[in-house]
mmCIF file of C-alpha atoms in Angstrom:
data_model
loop_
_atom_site.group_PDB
_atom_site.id
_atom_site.type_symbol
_atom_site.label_atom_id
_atom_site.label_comp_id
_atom_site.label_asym_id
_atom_site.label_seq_id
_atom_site.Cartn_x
_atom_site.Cartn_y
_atom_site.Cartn_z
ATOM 1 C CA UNK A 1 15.847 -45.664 -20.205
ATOM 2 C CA UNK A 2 17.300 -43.821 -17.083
ATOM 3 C CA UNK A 3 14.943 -43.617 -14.507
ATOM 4 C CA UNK A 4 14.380 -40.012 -14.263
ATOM 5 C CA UNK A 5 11.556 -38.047 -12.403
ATOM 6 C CA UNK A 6 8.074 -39.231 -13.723
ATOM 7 C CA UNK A 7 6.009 -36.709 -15.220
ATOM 8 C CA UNK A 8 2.914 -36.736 -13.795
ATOM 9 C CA UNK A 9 -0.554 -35.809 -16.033
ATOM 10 C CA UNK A 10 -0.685 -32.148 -16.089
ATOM 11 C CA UNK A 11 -3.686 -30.204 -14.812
ATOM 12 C CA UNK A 12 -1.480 -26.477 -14.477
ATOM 13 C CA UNK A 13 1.084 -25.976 -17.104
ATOM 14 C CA UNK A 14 4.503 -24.929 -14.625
ATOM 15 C CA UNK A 15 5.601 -21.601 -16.267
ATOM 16 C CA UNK A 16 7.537 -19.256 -14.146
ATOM 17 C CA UNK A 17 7.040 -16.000 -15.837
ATOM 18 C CA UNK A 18 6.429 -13.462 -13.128
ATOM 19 C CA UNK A 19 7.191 -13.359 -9.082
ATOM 20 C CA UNK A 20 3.842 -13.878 -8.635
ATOM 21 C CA UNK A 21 4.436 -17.407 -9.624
ATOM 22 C CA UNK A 22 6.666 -18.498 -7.262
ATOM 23 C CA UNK A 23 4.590 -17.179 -4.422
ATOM 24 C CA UNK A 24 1.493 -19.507 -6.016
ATOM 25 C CA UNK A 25 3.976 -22.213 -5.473
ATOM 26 C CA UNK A 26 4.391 -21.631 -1.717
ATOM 27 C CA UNK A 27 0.459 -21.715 -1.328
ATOM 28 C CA UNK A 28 -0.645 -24.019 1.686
ATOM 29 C CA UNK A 29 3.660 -24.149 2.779
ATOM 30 C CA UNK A 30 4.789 -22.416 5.470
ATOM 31 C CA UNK A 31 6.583 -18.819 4.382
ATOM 32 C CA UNK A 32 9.026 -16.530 6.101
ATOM 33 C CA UNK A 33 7.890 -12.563 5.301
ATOM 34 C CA UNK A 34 9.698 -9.803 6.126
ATOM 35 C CA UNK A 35 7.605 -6.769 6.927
ATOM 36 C CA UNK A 36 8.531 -3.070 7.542
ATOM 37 C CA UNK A 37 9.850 -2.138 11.362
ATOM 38 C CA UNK A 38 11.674 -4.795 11.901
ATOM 39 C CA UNK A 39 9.130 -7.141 12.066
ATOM 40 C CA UNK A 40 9.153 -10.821 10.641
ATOM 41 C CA UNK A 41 6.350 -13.550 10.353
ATOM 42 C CA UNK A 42 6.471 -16.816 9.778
ATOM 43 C CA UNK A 43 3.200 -18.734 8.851
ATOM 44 C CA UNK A 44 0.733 -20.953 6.552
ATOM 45 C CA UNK A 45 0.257 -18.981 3.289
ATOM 46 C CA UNK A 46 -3.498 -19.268 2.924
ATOM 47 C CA UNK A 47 -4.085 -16.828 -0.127
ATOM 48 C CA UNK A 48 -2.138 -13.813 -1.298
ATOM 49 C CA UNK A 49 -3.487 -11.155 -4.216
ATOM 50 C CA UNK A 50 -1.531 -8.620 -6.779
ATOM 51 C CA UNK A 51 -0.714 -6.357 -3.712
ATOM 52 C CA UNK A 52 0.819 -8.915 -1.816
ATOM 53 C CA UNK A 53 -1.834 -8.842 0.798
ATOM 54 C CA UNK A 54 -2.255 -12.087 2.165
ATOM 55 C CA UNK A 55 -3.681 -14.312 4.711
ATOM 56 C CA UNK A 56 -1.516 -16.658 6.789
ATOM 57 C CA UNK A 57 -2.296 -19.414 9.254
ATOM 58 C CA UNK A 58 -0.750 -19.809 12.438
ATOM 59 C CA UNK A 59 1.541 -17.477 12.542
ATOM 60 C CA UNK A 60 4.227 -15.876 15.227
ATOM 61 C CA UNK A 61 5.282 -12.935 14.587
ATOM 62 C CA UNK A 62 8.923 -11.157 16.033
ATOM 63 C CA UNK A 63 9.725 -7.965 16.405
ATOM 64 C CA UNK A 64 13.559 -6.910 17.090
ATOM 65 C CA UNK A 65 14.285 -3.905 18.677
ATOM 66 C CA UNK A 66 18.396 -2.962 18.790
ATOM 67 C CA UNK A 67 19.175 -0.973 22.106
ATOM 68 C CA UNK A 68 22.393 0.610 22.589
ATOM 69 C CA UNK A 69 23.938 0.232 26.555
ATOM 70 C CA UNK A 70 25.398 3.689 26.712
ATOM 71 C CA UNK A 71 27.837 2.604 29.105
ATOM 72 C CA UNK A 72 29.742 -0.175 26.828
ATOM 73 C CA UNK A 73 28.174 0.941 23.783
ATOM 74 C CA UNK A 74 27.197 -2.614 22.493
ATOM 75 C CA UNK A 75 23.992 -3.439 20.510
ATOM 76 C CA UNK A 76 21.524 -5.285 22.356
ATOM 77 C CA UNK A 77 19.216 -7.431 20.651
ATOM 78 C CA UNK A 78 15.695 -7.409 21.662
ATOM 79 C CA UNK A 79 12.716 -9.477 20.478
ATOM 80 C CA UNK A 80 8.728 -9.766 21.137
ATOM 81 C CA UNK A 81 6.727 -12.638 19.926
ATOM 82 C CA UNK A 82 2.885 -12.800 19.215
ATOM 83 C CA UNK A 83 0.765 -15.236 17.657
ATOM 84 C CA UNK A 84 -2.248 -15.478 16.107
ATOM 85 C CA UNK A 85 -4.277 -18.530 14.789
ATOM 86 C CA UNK A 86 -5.246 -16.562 11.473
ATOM 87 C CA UNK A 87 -3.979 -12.953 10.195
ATOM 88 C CA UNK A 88 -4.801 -10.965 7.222
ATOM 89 C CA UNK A 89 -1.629 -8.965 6.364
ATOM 90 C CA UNK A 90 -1.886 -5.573 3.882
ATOM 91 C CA UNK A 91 0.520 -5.951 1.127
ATOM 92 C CA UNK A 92 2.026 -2.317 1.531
ATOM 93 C CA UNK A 93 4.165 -3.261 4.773
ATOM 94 C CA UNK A 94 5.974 -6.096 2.657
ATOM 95 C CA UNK A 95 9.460 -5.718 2.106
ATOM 96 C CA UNK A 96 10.265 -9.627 1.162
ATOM 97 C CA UNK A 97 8.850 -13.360 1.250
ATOM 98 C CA UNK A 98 10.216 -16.872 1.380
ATOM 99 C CA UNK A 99 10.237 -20.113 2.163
ATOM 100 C CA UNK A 100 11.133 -20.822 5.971
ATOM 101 C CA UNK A 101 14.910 -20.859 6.515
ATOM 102 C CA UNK A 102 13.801 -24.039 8.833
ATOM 103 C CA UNK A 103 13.081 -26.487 6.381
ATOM 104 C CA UNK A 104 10.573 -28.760 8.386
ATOM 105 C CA UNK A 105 11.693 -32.454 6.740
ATOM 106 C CA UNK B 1 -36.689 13.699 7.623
ATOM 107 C CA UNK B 2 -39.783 12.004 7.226
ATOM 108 C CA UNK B 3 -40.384 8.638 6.492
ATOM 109 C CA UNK B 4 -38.305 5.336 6.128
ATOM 110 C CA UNK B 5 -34.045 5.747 5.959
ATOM 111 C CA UNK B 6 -33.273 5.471 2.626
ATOM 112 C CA UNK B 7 -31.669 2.295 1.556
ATOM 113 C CA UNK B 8 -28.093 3.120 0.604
ATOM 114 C CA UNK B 9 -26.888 -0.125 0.210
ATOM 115 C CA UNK B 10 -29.278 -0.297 -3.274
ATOM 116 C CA UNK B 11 -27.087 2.291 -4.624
ATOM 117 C CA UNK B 12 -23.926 0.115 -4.893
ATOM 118 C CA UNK B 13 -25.006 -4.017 -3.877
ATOM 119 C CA UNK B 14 -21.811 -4.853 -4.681
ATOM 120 C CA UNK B 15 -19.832 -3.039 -2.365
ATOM 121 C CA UNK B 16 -17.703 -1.569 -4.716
ATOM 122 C CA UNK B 17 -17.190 1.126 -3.879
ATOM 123 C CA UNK B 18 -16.906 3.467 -0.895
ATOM 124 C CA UNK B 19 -19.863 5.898 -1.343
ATOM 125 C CA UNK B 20 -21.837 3.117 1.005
ATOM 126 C CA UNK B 21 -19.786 3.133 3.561
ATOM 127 C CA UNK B 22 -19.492 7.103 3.909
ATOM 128 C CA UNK B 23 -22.780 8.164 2.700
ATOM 129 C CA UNK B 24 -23.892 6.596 6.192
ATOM 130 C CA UNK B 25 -22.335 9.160 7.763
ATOM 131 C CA UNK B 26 -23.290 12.503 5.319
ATOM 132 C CA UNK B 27 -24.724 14.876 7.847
ATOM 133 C CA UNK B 28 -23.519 13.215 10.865
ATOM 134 C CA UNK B 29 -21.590 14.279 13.406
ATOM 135 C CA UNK B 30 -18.295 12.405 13.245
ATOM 136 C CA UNK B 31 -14.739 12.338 14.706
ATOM 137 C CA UNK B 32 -11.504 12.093 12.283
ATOM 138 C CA UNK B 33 -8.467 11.151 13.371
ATOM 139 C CA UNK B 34 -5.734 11.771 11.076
ATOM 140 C CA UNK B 35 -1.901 10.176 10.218
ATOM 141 C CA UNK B 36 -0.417 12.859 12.636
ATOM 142 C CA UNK B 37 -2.897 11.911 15.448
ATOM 143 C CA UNK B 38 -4.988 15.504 14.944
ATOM 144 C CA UNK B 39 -8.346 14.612 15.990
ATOM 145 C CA UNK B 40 -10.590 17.080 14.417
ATOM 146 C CA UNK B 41 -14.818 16.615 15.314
ATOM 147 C CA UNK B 42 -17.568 18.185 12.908
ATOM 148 C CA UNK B 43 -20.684 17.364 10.606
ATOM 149 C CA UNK B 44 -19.760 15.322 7.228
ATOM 150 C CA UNK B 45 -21.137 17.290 4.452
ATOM 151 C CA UNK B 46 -19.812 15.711 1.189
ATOM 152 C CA UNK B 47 -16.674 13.009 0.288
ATOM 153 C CA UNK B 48 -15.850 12.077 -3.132
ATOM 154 C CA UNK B 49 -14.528 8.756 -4.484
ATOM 155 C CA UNK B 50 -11.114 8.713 -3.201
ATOM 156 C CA UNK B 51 -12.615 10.182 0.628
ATOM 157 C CA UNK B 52 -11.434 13.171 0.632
ATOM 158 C CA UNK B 53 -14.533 14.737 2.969
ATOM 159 C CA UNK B 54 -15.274 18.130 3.922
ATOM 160 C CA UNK B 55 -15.938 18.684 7.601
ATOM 161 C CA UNK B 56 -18.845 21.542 8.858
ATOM 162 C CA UNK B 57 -19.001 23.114 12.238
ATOM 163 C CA UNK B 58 -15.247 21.567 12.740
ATOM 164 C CA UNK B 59 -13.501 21.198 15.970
ATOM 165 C CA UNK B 60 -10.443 20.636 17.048
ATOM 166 C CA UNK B 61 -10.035 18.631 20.036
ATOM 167 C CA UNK B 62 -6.963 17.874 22.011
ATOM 168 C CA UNK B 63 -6.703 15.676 24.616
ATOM 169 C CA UNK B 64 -3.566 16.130 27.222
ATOM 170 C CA UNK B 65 -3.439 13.822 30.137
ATOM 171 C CA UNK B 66 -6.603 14.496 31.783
ATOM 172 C CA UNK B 67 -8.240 17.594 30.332
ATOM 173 C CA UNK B 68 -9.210 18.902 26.852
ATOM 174 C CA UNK B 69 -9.802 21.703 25.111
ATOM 175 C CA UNK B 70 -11.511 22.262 21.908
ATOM 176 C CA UNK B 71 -10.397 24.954 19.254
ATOM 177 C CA UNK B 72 -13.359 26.222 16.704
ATOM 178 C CA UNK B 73 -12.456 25.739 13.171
ATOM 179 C CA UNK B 74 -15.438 26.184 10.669
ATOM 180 C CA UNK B 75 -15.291 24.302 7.670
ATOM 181 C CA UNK B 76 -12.472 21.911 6.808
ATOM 182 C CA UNK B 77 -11.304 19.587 3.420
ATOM 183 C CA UNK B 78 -8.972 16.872 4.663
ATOM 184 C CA UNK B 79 -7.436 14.913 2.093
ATOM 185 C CA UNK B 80 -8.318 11.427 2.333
ATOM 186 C CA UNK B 81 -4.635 10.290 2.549
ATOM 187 C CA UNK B 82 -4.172 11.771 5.488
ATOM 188 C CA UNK B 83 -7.179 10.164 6.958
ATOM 189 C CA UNK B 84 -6.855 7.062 9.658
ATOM 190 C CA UNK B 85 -10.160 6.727 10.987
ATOM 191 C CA UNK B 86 -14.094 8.556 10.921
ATOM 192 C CA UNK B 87 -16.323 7.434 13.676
ATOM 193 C CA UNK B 88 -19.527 8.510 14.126
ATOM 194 C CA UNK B 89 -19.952 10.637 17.549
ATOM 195 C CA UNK B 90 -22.215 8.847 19.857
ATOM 196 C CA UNK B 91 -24.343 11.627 20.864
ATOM 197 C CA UNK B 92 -24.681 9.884 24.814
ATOM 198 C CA UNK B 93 -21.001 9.871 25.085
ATOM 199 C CA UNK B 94 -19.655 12.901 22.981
ATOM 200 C CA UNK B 95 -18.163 14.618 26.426
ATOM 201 C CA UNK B 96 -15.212 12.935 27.684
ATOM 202 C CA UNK B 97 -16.761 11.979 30.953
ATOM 203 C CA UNK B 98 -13.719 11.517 33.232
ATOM 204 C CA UNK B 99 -11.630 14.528 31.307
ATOM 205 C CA UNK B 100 -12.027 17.995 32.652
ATOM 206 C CA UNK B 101 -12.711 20.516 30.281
ATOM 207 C CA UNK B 102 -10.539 23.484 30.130
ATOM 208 C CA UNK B 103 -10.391 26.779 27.902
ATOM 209 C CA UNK B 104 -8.871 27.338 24.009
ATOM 210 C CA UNK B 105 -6.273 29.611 25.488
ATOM 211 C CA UNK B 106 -4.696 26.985 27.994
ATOM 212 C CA UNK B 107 -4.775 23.441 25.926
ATOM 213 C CA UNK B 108 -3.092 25.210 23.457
ATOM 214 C CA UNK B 109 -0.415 26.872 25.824
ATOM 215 C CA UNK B 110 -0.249 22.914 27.354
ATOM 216 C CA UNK B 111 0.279 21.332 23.856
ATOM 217 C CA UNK B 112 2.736 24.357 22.975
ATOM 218 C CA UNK B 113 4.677 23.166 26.002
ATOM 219 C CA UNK B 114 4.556 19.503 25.217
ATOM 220 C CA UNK B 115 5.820 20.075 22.339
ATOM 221 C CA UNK B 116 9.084 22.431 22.892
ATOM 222 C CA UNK B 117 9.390 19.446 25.317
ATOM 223 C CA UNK B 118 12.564 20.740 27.919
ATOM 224 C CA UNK B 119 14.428 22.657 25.960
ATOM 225 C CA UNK B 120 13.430 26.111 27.074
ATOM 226 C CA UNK B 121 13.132 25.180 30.535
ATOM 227 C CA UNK B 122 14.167 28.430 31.894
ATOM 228 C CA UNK B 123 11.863 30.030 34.285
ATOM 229 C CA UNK B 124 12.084 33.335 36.212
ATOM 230 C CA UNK B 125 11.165 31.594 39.422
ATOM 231 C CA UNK C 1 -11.390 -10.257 -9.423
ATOM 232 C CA UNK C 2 -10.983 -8.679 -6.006
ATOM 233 C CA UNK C 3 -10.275 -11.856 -4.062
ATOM 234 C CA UNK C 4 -10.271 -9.975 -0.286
ATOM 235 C CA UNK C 5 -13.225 -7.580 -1.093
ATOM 236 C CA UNK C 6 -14.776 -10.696 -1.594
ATOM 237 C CA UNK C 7 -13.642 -12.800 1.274
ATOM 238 C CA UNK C 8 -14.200 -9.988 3.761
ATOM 239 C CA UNK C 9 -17.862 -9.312 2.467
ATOM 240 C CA UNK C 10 -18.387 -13.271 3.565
ATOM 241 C CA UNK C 11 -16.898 -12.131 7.133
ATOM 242 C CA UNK C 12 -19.430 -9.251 7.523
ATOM 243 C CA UNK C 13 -21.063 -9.702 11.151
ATOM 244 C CA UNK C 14 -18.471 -11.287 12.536
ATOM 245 C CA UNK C 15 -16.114 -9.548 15.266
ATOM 246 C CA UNK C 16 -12.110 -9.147 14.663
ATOM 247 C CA UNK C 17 -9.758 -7.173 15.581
ATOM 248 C CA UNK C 18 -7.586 -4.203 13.736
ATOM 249 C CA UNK C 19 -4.386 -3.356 14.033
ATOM 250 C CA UNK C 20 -3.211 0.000 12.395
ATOM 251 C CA UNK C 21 0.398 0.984 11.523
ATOM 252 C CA UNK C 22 -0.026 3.898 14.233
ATOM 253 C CA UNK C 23 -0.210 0.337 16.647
ATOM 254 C CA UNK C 24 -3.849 1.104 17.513
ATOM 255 C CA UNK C 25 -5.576 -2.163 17.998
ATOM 256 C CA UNK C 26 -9.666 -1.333 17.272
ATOM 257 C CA UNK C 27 -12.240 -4.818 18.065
ATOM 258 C CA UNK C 28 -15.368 -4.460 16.378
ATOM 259 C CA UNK C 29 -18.082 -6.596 14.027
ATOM 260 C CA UNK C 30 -17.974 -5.916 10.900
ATOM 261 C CA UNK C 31 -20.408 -3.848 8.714
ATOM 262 C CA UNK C 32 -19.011 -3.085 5.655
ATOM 263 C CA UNK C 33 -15.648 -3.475 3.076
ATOM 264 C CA UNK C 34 -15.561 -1.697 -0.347
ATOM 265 C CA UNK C 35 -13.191 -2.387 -2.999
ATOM 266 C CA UNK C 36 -10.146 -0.134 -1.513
ATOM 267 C CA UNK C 37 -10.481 -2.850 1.551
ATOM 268 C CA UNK C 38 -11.852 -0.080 3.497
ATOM 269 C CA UNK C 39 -13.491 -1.207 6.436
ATOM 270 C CA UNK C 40 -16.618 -0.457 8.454
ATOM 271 C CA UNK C 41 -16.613 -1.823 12.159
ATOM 272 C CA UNK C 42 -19.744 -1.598 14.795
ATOM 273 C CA UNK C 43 -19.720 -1.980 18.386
ATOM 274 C CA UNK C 44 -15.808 -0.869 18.323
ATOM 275 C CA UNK C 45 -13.597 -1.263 21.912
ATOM 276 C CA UNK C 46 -10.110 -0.368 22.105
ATOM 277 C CA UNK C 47 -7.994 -2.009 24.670
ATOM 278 C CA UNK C 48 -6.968 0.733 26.659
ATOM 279 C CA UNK C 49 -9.838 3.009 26.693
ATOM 280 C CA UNK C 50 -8.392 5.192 29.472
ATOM 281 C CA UNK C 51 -5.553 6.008 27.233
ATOM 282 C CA UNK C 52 -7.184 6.552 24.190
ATOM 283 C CA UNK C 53 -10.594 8.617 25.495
ATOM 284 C CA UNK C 54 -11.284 9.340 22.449
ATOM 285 C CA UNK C 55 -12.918 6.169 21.334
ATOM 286 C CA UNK C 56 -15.015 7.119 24.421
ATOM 287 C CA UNK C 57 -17.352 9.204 21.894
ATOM 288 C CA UNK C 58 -17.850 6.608 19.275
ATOM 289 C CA UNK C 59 -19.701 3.297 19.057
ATOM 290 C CA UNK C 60 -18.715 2.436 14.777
ATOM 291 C CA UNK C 61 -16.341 3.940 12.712
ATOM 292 C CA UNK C 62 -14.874 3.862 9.308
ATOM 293 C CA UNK C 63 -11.646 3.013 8.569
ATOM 294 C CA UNK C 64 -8.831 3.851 5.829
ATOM 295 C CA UNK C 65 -7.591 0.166 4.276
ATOM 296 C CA UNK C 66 -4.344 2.167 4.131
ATOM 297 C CA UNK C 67 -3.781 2.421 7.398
ATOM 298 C CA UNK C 68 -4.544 -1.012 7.783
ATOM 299 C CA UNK C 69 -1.251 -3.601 9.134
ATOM 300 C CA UNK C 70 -3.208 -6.333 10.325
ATOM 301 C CA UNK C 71 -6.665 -7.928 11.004
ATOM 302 C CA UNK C 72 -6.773 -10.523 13.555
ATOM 303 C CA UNK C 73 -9.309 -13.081 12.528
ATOM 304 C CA UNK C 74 -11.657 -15.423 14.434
ATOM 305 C CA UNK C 75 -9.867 -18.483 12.747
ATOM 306 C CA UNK C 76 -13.492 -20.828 12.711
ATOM 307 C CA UNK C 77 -14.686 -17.908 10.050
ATOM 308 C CA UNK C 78 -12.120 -18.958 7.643
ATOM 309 C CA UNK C 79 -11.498 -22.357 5.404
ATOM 310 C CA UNK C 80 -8.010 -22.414 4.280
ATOM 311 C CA UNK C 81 -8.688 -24.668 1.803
ATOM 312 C CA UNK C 82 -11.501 -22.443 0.094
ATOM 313 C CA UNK C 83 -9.016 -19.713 -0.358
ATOM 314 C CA UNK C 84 -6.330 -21.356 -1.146
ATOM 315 C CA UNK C 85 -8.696 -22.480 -4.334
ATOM 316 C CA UNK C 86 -9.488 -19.371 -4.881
ATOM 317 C CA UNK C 87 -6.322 -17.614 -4.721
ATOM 318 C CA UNK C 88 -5.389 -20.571 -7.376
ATOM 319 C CA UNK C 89 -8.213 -19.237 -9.465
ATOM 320 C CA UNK C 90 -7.795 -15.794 -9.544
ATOM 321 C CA UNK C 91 -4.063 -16.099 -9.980
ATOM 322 C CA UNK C 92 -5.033 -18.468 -13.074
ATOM 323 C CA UNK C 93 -7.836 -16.398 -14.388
ATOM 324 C CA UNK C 94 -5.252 -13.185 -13.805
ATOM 325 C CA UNK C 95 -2.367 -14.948 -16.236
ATOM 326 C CA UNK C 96 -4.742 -15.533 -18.733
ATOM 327 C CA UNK C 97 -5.929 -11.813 -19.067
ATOM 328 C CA UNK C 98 -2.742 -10.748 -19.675
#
């Protein structure tokens, strides 16, 4: 027989039937979310509910502001970082989640 | 009101929901600060389970730079969506101390100002 | 069933720090969270008081979980590894109701 990927015992039956899911995947991994006012965060999901509020681990957070020079009229980039060693983040201000687009292997 | 404070938190253990938190302050002078950054000051009479609260003796304070002014209002509902934060007044520090004090008549003429911003800036001087 | 009512009740007495969506950061210990997330602080500082006098008047306040963006949180107060069992759980226990 082909070796193929060994199916280890199951404890948690993998079915994908909801989003939800797939964020109960990323428990414990590091996650890119995308909140409202142009502000991102990148940390250690620690626990997440229904509502998408959640609790991440060392996280940074970036904000981007766009400023327009008047003179040349070109779009300026502008970013702020923070961090914080643990941050509980309401649900209502998420726009979208995912894995890191870093991968760290 | 005689006696021992009445336990509140035996009503609802459990924490579930928010009539322990705001019965603490039934009766009590607070401050509410709402989405649009009104700040409005008066006795907590009643709230009901989503906290919408109705406000007795109400103010209206307004803070510009560094005086005040506060506008009588009388008795106020404010929805509880529209609600940021209710802290209770500390009745030692209820006066802004470094703020000066100044009549209805002019904080409102100040805020009117502010908020035409410089568009009517024409002045017969 | 309400995983955060019941993590923040375990944090009550401890000090963090809010951050609204109006940008107004409030540090205080908390008292009290209800179901909503709601949340009860004591002892409340902001960090500009000469900018915002009117936390001047007040010494605890209640405060709308909707308004809520953040919570900074004293990071020895939490075990990952407890909630991330527990999220497992109620995720689990969630599926199954349905």
């Amino acid at each position: 027989m082909a070796t193929s990927e060994e199916q280890p015992p199951t404890t948690q039956p993998f079915t994908l039937e909801d989003p939800l899911d797939l964020i109960r995947l990323s428990l414990d991994e590091r996650i890119y979310v995308k909140l409202r006012n142009n502000r991102e965060l990148r940390g250690r999901l620690h626990a997440y509910d229904q509502h998408l509020n959640m609790i991440l681990g060392d996280v940074e957070e970036v904000r981007t502001q766009i400023e327009v020079d008047e003179e040349t009229m070109e779009e300026i980039f502008k970013t702020q970082k923070r961090n914080f060693p643990m941050l509980y983040v309401r649900g209502d201000g998420i726009i979208l989640m995912s894995p890191p687009e870093k991968p760290t292997y | 009101m005689t006696g021992e404070p009445f336990d509140f938190k035996s009503l609802d253990p459990e924490g579930l929901t928010s009539v322990v938190i705001l019965v603490e302050f039934v009766d009590k002078k607070v401050l509410t600060l709402l989405r649009d950054g009104t700040i409005y000051i008066g006795f907590l009479r009643t709230f009901d389970q989503y906290g919408t609260i109705i406000l007795h003796k109400t103010i209206e304070r307004i803070y510009i730079n560094e005086e005040y002014g506060e506008i009588p209002l009388g008795v106020f509902l404010i929805r509880s969506e529209n609600i940021v934060l209710i802290g209770e007044i500390d009745s030692e520090n209820e006066y802004p101390q470094k703020l000066t004090l100044i009549p209805k008549d002019e904080i409102l003429r100040k805020r009117a100002e502010l908020r035409e911003g410089t568009d009517n800036f024409i002045t017969d001087d | 069933m309400p995983l955060f009512h019941t993590f923040f009740k375990t944090l009550v007495g401890k000090e963090m720090t809010i951050e609204l969506k109006n940008n107004l950061l409030i540090h205080g210990t908390l008292i009290s969270v209800d179901q909503f997330l709601n949340i009860k602080l004591d002892k409340i500082s902001v960090p500009d008081p000469d900018k915002y006098p009117q936390f001047l008047s007040i010494k605890n306040c209640f405060v709308r979980g909707s308004v809520i963006r953040y919570i900074h949180l004293p990071p020895s107060e939490v075990d990952p590894t407890s909630l991330q069992e527990a999220t497992r759980k109620e995720a689990m226990q969630s599926k199954m109701q349905q």
